[in-house]
């Protein structure tokens, strides 16, 4: 399952980099998308670690 976490972090970093590189997005939309992607990746990992992972 640790490999899943690493792949999820890699995917999130690629998505966040693509969002940051996209021209024409407002700062508010860009900030919202980055936070949304970060939360979608972090929450399953945190839940996994809290409830028996590790």
Short mmCIF file of C-alpha atoms in Angstrom, two decimals:
data_model
loop_
_atom_site.label_atom_id
_atom_site.label_comp_id
_atom_site.label_asym_id
_atom_site.label_seq_id
_atom_site.Cartn_x
_atom_site.Cartn_y
_atom_site.Cartn_z
CA UNK A 1 0.00 0.00 0.00
CA UNK A 2 2.96 2.33 0.45
CA UNK A 3 3.56 2.10 -3.28
CA UNK A 4 0.01 3.37 -3.81
CA UNK A 5 0.79 6.40 -1.68
CA UNK A 6 3.93 7.15 -3.69
CA UNK A 7 2.06 6.84 -6.98
CA UNK A 8 -0.73 9.07 -5.67
CA UNK A 9 1.79 11.73 -4.64
CA UNK A 10 3.50 11.53 -8.03
CA UNK A 11 0.17 11.86 -9.84
CA UNK A 12 -0.86 14.80 -7.65
CA UNK A 13 2.40 16.60 -8.24
CA UNK A 14 1.98 16.20 -12.00
CA UNK A 15 -1.59 17.48 -11.89
CA UNK A 16 -0.64 20.43 -9.70
CA UNK A 17 2.24 21.29 -12.03
CA UNK A 18 -0.12 21.16 -15.01
CA UNK A 19 -2.59 23.43 -13.21
CA UNK A 20 0.16 25.91 -12.38
CA UNK A 21 1.41 25.91 -15.97
CA UNK A 22 -2.02 26.44 -17.52
CA UNK A 23 -2.32 30.00 -18.82
CA UNK A 24 -5.51 31.98 -18.40
CA UNK A 25 -6.64 30.65 -15.03
CA UNK A 26 -7.49 33.19 -12.38
CA UNK A 27 -5.52 33.07 -9.16
CA UNK A 28 -8.59 32.08 -7.18
CA UNK A 29 -9.44 29.17 -9.52
CA UNK A 30 -5.82 28.03 -9.62
CA UNK A 31 -5.61 28.07 -5.81
CA UNK A 32 -8.91 26.17 -5.51
CA UNK A 33 -7.81 23.47 -7.97
CA UNK A 34 -4.45 22.98 -6.27
CA UNK A 35 -6.07 22.66 -2.84
CA UNK A 36 -8.74 20.29 -4.19
CA UNK A 37 -6.15 17.99 -5.79
CA UNK A 38 -4.00 18.03 -2.65
CA UNK A 39 -6.97 17.12 -0.46
CA UNK A 40 -8.14 14.36 -2.78
CA UNK A 41 -4.71 12.76 -2.60
CA UNK A 42 -3.98 13.37 1.06
CA UNK A 43 -7.28 12.26 2.59
CA UNK A 44 -7.21 8.58 1.53
CA UNK A 45 -3.56 8.34 2.57
CA UNK A 46 -4.23 9.89 5.96
CA UNK A 47 -7.26 7.65 6.53
CA UNK A 48 -5.18 4.61 5.57
CA UNK A 49 -2.41 5.54 7.98
CA UNK A 50 -4.79 6.33 10.84
CA UNK A 51 -6.82 3.14 10.55
CA UNK A 52 -4.20 0.44 10.48
CA UNK A 53 -1.77 1.31 7.75
CA UNK A 54 1.89 1.81 8.18
#
